[in-house]
Amino acid sequence: MRRTRGGADLRQWAELVLPWLPPPDLAAAASTCKALSRVAKSVSSRRASDATRGLERHSIPFLDPTGDGQPYSYFLYTRFPVLALSSPAPSAQPWGGDPDKNRILDASSLAVFASPITGSGAGCGCNVCAPLAVGDYGRCPCSSPKMGSFSSSNAGNGTDLMTECGTNCSCGVECVNRLTQRGVSVKLRIVKDRNRGWGLHAAQVIHRGQFVCEYAGEFLTTEEARKRQRTYDELACGGRLHPALLVVREHLPSGKACLRVNIDATKVGNIARFVNHSCDGGNLSTVLVRNSGSLLPRLCFFAAKDVVDGEELTFSYGVADLTKQGLPCFCGSSCCVGRLPSEET
């Protein structure tokens, strides 16, 4: 009887502790005894079944047809961009535990990290923001789109900017002018390819112009971005890391300066970190979204064309410099140049 009670206590302890462990530590725990091995196997299976930890509307599973023994990619999940310096991300996050203890109760419970989309600027006083009509920007002062351009070695060429309501606005999360602030609403899956690694795929039909997801990660200073990029380049060349540091440059109206935004989803991010490059521009368009009262824009993905179920979601990282060494490109498009673009930080 004692042995049974002891085994139950060990399993209960393991169910609480093992979801906090990164893969190497989880594997080490699994090697100690059969009881921990069974719990570790369950944790790995739950992780592979949902990359979002239950934090999005739909589960987004990992699928590995290559059978290389790595059923998922480990990272810390956030639905929103985070400020790396003012709000350092924790070094661990539970993932793969009992799903009954990770139920979504309301929209506010979805935030794992504090969102930097805050500020002291003005917001609208609308109780219900007027929906946009063709040729009409509506009555809400936050809904007027601003034409502009931005560029990035990762984010392709120029596109429009759009504005949405922010934290100082009177409207709630279901406001029609908060389209990109409710997380991922389309069904997706993460599929591994032998050459390209993990990639994000549609698990439903996605229509042209439909919001897919935003690129969530850590907002970095340029100094920190350059420091991390040097480290990432060394690790990537050895095949030990697949970095997801994105640099966006928003050109200001004067045309004499630009705002540089660095978003690093390598360790902390969301499912957008799995969107791969395509030399033909891909099927996603990138849009900078500004929330009223916030200083930093957010990078969001919209469908550039109709996407069928099972199709991989891609966009252009930019133009590759063929005069310099870089990582090989396996996008498979007819115009593939054979090398991935890289950011000159």
Coordinates of C-alpha atoms in Angstrom, one line a residue:
M1 CA 0.0 0.0 0.0
R2 CA 2.8 2.3 0.8
R3 CA 4.4 1.6 -2.6
T4 CA 1.2 2.5 -4.4
R5 CA 0.8 5.7 -2.4
G6 CA 4.5 6.6 -3.0
G7 CA 4.0 6.0 -6.8
A8 CA 0.9 8.2 -6.8
D9 CA 2.8 11.0 -4.9
L10 CA 5.7 10.8 -7.4
R11 CA 3.4 11.0 -10.4
Q12 CA 1.6 13.9 -8.9
W13 CA 4.9 15.7 -8.2
A14 CA 6.1 14.9 -11.7
E15 CA 2.9 16.3 -13.3
L16 CA 3.5 19.6 -11.6
V17 CA 7.3 19.8 -12.2
L18 CA 8.1 18.2 -15.5
P19 CA 6.0 20.6 -17.7
W20 CA 8.5 23.4 -16.5
L21 CA 11.5 21.5 -17.9
P22 CA 13.2 22.2 -21.3
P23 CA 13.7 19.1 -23.5
P24 CA 17.2 18.2 -22.3
D25 CA 16.1 18.3 -18.6
L26 CA 12.9 16.5 -19.4
A27 CA 14.8 13.7 -21.1
A28 CA 17.2 13.5 -18.1
A29 CA 14.2 13.1 -15.8
A30 CA 12.7 10.5 -18.0
S31 CA 15.8 8.3 -17.8
T32 CA 15.7 8.0 -14.0
C33 CA 12.7 5.7 -13.6
K34 CA 9.7 4.2 -15.4
A35 CA 7.2 6.4 -13.5
L36 CA 8.9 9.7 -14.6
S37 CA 9.4 8.3 -18.1
R38 CA 5.7 7.8 -18.5
V39 CA 4.9 11.3 -17.3
A40 CA 7.6 12.8 -19.5
K41 CA 6.2 10.9 -22.5
S42 CA 2.8 12.4 -21.7
V43 CA 4.3 15.9 -21.4
S44 CA 6.0 15.6 -24.8
S45 CA 2.8 14.3 -26.4
R46 CA 0.8 17.3 -25.1
R47 CA 3.5 19.7 -26.2
A48 CA 3.4 18.3 -29.7
S49 CA -0.4 18.6 -29.7
D50 CA -0.5 22.4 -29.2
A51 CA 2.3 24.9 -29.6
T52 CA 0.2 27.6 -28.0
R53 CA -0.2 26.0 -24.5
G54 CA -4.0 26.5 -24.9
L55 CA -3.5 30.3 -25.1
E56 CA -5.1 30.7 -28.5
R57 CA -8.6 30.0 -29.8
H58 CA -7.5 26.8 -31.6
S59 CA -4.8 24.3 -30.8
I60 CA -1.9 24.5 -33.2
P61 CA -0.2 21.1 -33.4
F62 CA 3.3 20.0 -34.5
L63 CA 3.4 17.4 -37.2
D64 CA 6.7 15.7 -38.0
P65 CA 6.5 13.4 -41.1
T66 CA 10.3 13.2 -41.1
G67 CA 10.4 11.1 -38.0
D68 CA 13.7 12.5 -36.8
G69 CA 12.8 12.1 -33.1
Q70 CA 12.1 15.7 -32.3
P71 CA 8.3 16.0 -32.1
Y72 CA 8.2 19.7 -31.3
S73 CA 10.2 22.9 -31.1
Y74 CA 10.8 24.4 -27.7
F75 CA 10.3 28.1 -27.0
L76 CA 8.4 30.3 -24.6
Y77 CA 5.0 31.4 -25.8
T78 CA 3.6 34.9 -25.8
R79 CA 0.5 36.2 -27.6
F80 CA 1.9 39.8 -27.7
P81 CA 5.3 41.5 -28.2
V82 CA 7.2 42.1 -25.0
L83 CA 9.8 44.6 -23.9
A84 CA 12.9 42.6 -23.3
L85 CA 14.6 45.2 -21.0
S86 CA 11.7 46.6 -19.0
S87 CA 9.9 43.3 -18.6
P88 CA 12.5 40.5 -18.9
A89 CA 11.0 37.2 -20.0
P90 CA 11.1 34.3 -17.5
S91 CA 13.5 31.5 -18.2
A92 CA 10.8 28.8 -18.1
Q93 CA 7.1 28.4 -18.7
P94 CA 4.9 25.4 -18.0
W95 CA 4.0 23.4 -21.2
G96 CA 2.5 20.0 -21.5
G97 CA 0.9 19.7 -18.1
D98 CA -2.7 18.7 -17.3
P99 CA -4.9 20.6 -19.8
D100 CA -7.7 20.8 -17.2
K101 CA -5.5 23.2 -15.3
N102 CA -4.9 25.5 -18.3
R103 CA -8.5 26.5 -19.2
I104 CA -9.1 29.9 -20.9
L105 CA -11.7 31.8 -18.9
D106 CA -11.7 35.1 -20.6
A107 CA -9.6 37.3 -22.9
S108 CA -7.6 38.8 -20.1
S109 CA -6.3 35.3 -19.0
L110 CA -4.6 34.9 -22.4
A111 CA -1.8 37.3 -21.6
V112 CA 1.3 35.3 -20.4
F113 CA 3.7 38.3 -20.7
A114 CA 2.9 42.0 -20.2
S115 CA 2.1 43.6 -23.5
P116 CA 4.0 46.8 -24.4
I117 CA 1.0 48.2 -26.2
T118 CA 0.5 50.8 -23.6
G119 CA 1.1 54.5 -23.4
S120 CA -0.2 57.8 -22.2
G121 CA -1.5 59.0 -25.5
A122 CA -5.1 59.8 -26.3
G123 CA -7.7 57.2 -27.2
C124 CA -11.1 57.2 -28.6
G125 CA -14.2 57.7 -26.5
C126 CA -16.4 55.4 -28.5
N127 CA -18.6 52.9 -26.7
V128 CA -19.0 51.1 -30.0
C129 CA -16.6 52.0 -32.8
A130 CA -18.2 52.4 -36.2
P131 CA -17.3 49.5 -38.6
L132 CA -15.3 50.6 -41.7
A133 CA -17.2 50.7 -45.0
V134 CA -15.7 50.9 -48.5
G135 CA -14.3 54.4 -49.0
D136 CA -15.3 55.4 -45.4
Y137 CA -13.0 55.4 -42.5
G138 CA -15.8 55.5 -40.0
R139 CA -16.4 57.8 -37.1
C140 CA -13.8 56.4 -34.8
P141 CA -10.6 58.6 -34.9
C142 CA -8.4 55.5 -34.3
S143 CA -9.6 53.7 -37.5
S144 CA -8.2 56.1 -40.1
P145 CA -5.5 54.2 -42.0
K146 CA -2.2 56.0 -42.7
M147 CA -0.5 55.4 -45.9
G148 CA 3.2 54.8 -45.7
S149 CA 6.0 52.3 -46.3
F150 CA 8.3 50.2 -44.3
S151 CA 11.1 47.9 -45.3
S152 CA 13.0 45.1 -43.7
S153 CA 15.5 42.5 -44.9
N154 CA 13.0 40.0 -43.3
A155 CA 9.7 41.7 -44.0
G156 CA 9.7 42.4 -47.7
N157 CA 8.9 45.7 -49.4
G158 CA 6.6 48.7 -48.7
T159 CA 3.0 48.3 -47.6
D160 CA 0.3 50.4 -45.9
L161 CA 0.2 51.1 -42.2
M162 CA -3.0 50.8 -40.2
T163 CA -4.1 52.0 -36.9
E164 CA -6.3 50.4 -34.2
C165 CA -7.8 51.3 -30.9
G166 CA -5.4 51.1 -27.9
T167 CA -5.4 50.7 -24.2
N168 CA -6.7 54.2 -23.5
C169 CA -9.7 53.8 -25.7
S170 CA -13.2 53.3 -24.2
C171 CA -14.1 50.3 -26.3
G172 CA -13.5 46.7 -25.3
V173 CA -11.5 43.8 -26.8
E174 CA -14.4 42.8 -29.2
C175 CA -14.3 46.3 -30.9
V176 CA -14.2 46.0 -34.7
N177 CA -11.2 48.2 -34.7
R178 CA -9.1 45.7 -32.7
L179 CA -8.9 43.1 -35.4
T180 CA -5.3 42.0 -34.7
Q181 CA -5.5 42.1 -30.9
R182 CA -7.5 39.0 -30.3
G183 CA -4.8 36.5 -31.1
V184 CA -4.9 33.8 -33.8
S185 CA -8.4 33.0 -35.0
V186 CA -7.6 30.8 -38.0
K187 CA -6.7 27.1 -37.8
L188 CA -3.0 26.3 -38.4
R189 CA -0.5 23.5 -38.0
I190 CA 3.3 23.4 -37.8
V191 CA 4.9 20.9 -40.1
K192 CA 8.5 19.8 -40.4
D193 CA 10.4 19.6 -43.7
R194 CA 13.8 17.9 -43.9
N195 CA 15.4 20.9 -45.6
R196 CA 13.4 23.9 -44.3
G197 CA 12.7 22.7 -40.8
W198 CA 9.5 23.6 -39.1
G199 CA 7.0 25.7 -41.2
L200 CA 3.6 27.1 -40.5
H201 CA 0.8 25.7 -42.6
A202 CA -2.9 26.5 -43.1
A203 CA -5.4 24.0 -41.6
Q204 CA -8.3 25.6 -43.3
V205 CA -9.1 27.8 -46.2
I206 CA -7.8 31.4 -45.5
H207 CA -9.2 34.1 -47.8
R208 CA -7.3 37.0 -49.3
G209 CA -7.1 39.9 -46.8
Q210 CA -7.9 37.8 -43.8
F211 CA -5.8 38.4 -40.7
V212 CA -3.6 35.4 -39.8
C213 CA -1.3 36.4 -36.9
E214 CA 1.1 38.9 -35.6
Y215 CA 4.8 38.5 -35.2
A216 CA 5.2 38.4 -31.4
G217 CA 8.6 38.3 -29.7
E218 CA 10.9 40.5 -27.7
F219 CA 11.2 44.2 -28.6
L220 CA 15.0 44.9 -28.5
T221 CA 17.2 48.0 -28.6
T222 CA 19.4 48.1 -31.7
E223 CA 22.5 47.5 -29.5
E224 CA 21.0 44.4 -28.0
A225 CA 19.7 43.2 -31.5
R226 CA 23.2 43.5 -32.9
K227 CA 24.7 41.7 -30.0
R228 CA 22.2 38.8 -30.3
Q229 CA 22.6 38.7 -34.1
R230 CA 26.3 38.1 -33.9
T231 CA 25.7 35.2 -31.5
Y232 CA 22.9 33.8 -33.6
D233 CA 25.0 33.9 -36.8
E234 CA 27.7 31.8 -35.2
L235 CA 25.2 29.2 -33.9
A236 CA 23.2 29.2 -37.1
C237 CA 26.2 28.4 -39.2
G238 CA 26.9 25.4 -37.1
G239 CA 23.3 24.2 -37.4
R240 CA 22.7 24.7 -33.7
L241 CA 20.1 27.4 -33.9
H242 CA 17.3 28.7 -36.1
P243 CA 17.1 32.4 -35.2
A244 CA 14.0 34.4 -35.6
L245 CA 15.2 38.0 -35.2
L246 CA 13.3 40.4 -37.4
V247 CA 14.3 44.0 -38.1
V248 CA 11.7 46.4 -39.5
R249 CA 12.4 49.9 -40.6
E250 CA 9.4 52.3 -40.8
H251 CA 10.1 55.3 -42.9
L252 CA 8.8 58.5 -41.3
P253 CA 6.6 61.0 -43.3
S254 CA 9.5 63.4 -43.6
G255 CA 11.5 60.8 -45.6
K256 CA 14.7 61.9 -43.8
A257 CA 14.6 59.3 -41.0
C258 CA 13.2 55.9 -40.2
L259 CA 12.1 54.1 -37.0
R260 CA 13.9 50.8 -36.5
V261 CA 12.0 48.1 -34.7
N262 CA 13.7 44.9 -33.6
I263 CA 11.6 41.8 -32.8
D264 CA 13.3 38.7 -31.6
A265 CA 11.1 35.5 -31.5
T266 CA 14.0 33.1 -31.1
K267 CA 13.4 32.3 -27.5
V268 CA 10.1 34.1 -26.8
G269 CA 7.5 34.3 -29.4
N270 CA 4.3 32.9 -31.0
I271 CA 3.6 30.6 -33.9
A272 CA 4.6 33.4 -36.4
R273 CA 8.2 32.4 -35.7
F274 CA 7.7 29.4 -37.9
V275 CA 6.8 31.3 -41.0
N276 CA 9.4 30.5 -43.6
H277 CA 10.9 32.6 -46.4
S278 CA 9.9 32.4 -50.1
C279 CA 11.9 34.1 -52.8
D280 CA 8.6 34.6 -54.8
G281 CA 7.2 36.8 -52.0
G282 CA 5.0 34.1 -50.5
N283 CA 1.3 34.2 -49.7
L284 CA 1.4 36.5 -46.7
S285 CA 1.5 40.3 -46.7
T286 CA 3.1 42.2 -43.8
V287 CA 1.3 45.3 -42.3
L288 CA 2.6 47.6 -39.5
V289 CA -0.2 48.2 -37.0
R290 CA -0.2 51.1 -34.6
N291 CA -2.4 51.1 -31.6
S292 CA -3.6 54.5 -30.3
G293 CA -1.3 55.7 -27.5
S294 CA 1.5 53.2 -28.2
L295 CA 5.0 54.1 -29.3
L296 CA 6.0 50.9 -31.1
P297 CA 4.2 49.4 -34.0
R298 CA 3.3 45.7 -34.3
L299 CA 4.0 43.6 -37.3
C300 CA 1.0 41.6 -38.5
F301 CA 0.5 39.0 -41.3
F302 CA -2.5 39.0 -43.6
A303 CA -3.3 36.6 -46.4
A304 CA -2.0 38.1 -49.7
K305 CA -4.1 35.6 -51.7
D306 CA -6.5 32.8 -51.1
V307 CA -4.7 30.0 -49.2
V308 CA -5.9 26.4 -49.4
D309 CA -6.0 23.9 -46.5
G310 CA -2.5 22.3 -46.1
E311 CA -0.6 25.1 -47.9
E312 CA 2.5 26.5 -46.3
L313 CA 2.4 30.1 -45.2
T314 CA 5.4 32.1 -46.3
F315 CA 6.6 35.7 -46.9
S316 CA 9.7 37.3 -48.3
Y317 CA 12.5 38.0 -45.8
G318 CA 13.9 40.5 -48.3
V319 CA 16.6 40.4 -51.0
A320 CA 19.6 38.1 -50.6
D321 CA 23.0 39.6 -51.0
L322 CA 24.7 37.0 -53.3
T323 CA 28.1 38.6 -52.9
K324 CA 28.2 37.5 -49.2
Q325 CA 28.1 34.1 -47.5
G326 CA 24.7 33.1 -46.1
L327 CA 22.4 30.2 -45.2
P328 CA 21.0 28.2 -48.1
C329 CA 17.4 28.7 -49.2
F330 CA 15.2 25.7 -49.8
C331 CA 11.9 27.6 -50.6
G332 CA 11.5 25.7 -53.8
S333 CA 10.0 28.6 -55.8
S334 CA 10.8 29.0 -59.5
C335 CA 12.7 32.2 -58.7
C336 CA 14.7 30.8 -55.8
V337 CA 18.2 32.4 -55.6
G338 CA 19.5 29.6 -53.4
R339 CA 20.4 31.8 -50.4
L340 CA 18.4 33.3 -47.5
P341 CA 18.4 37.1 -47.0
S342 CA 20.3 38.2 -43.9
E343 CA 20.0 41.3 -41.8
E344 CA 22.9 43.7 -41.7
T345 CA 22.6 44.9 -38.2

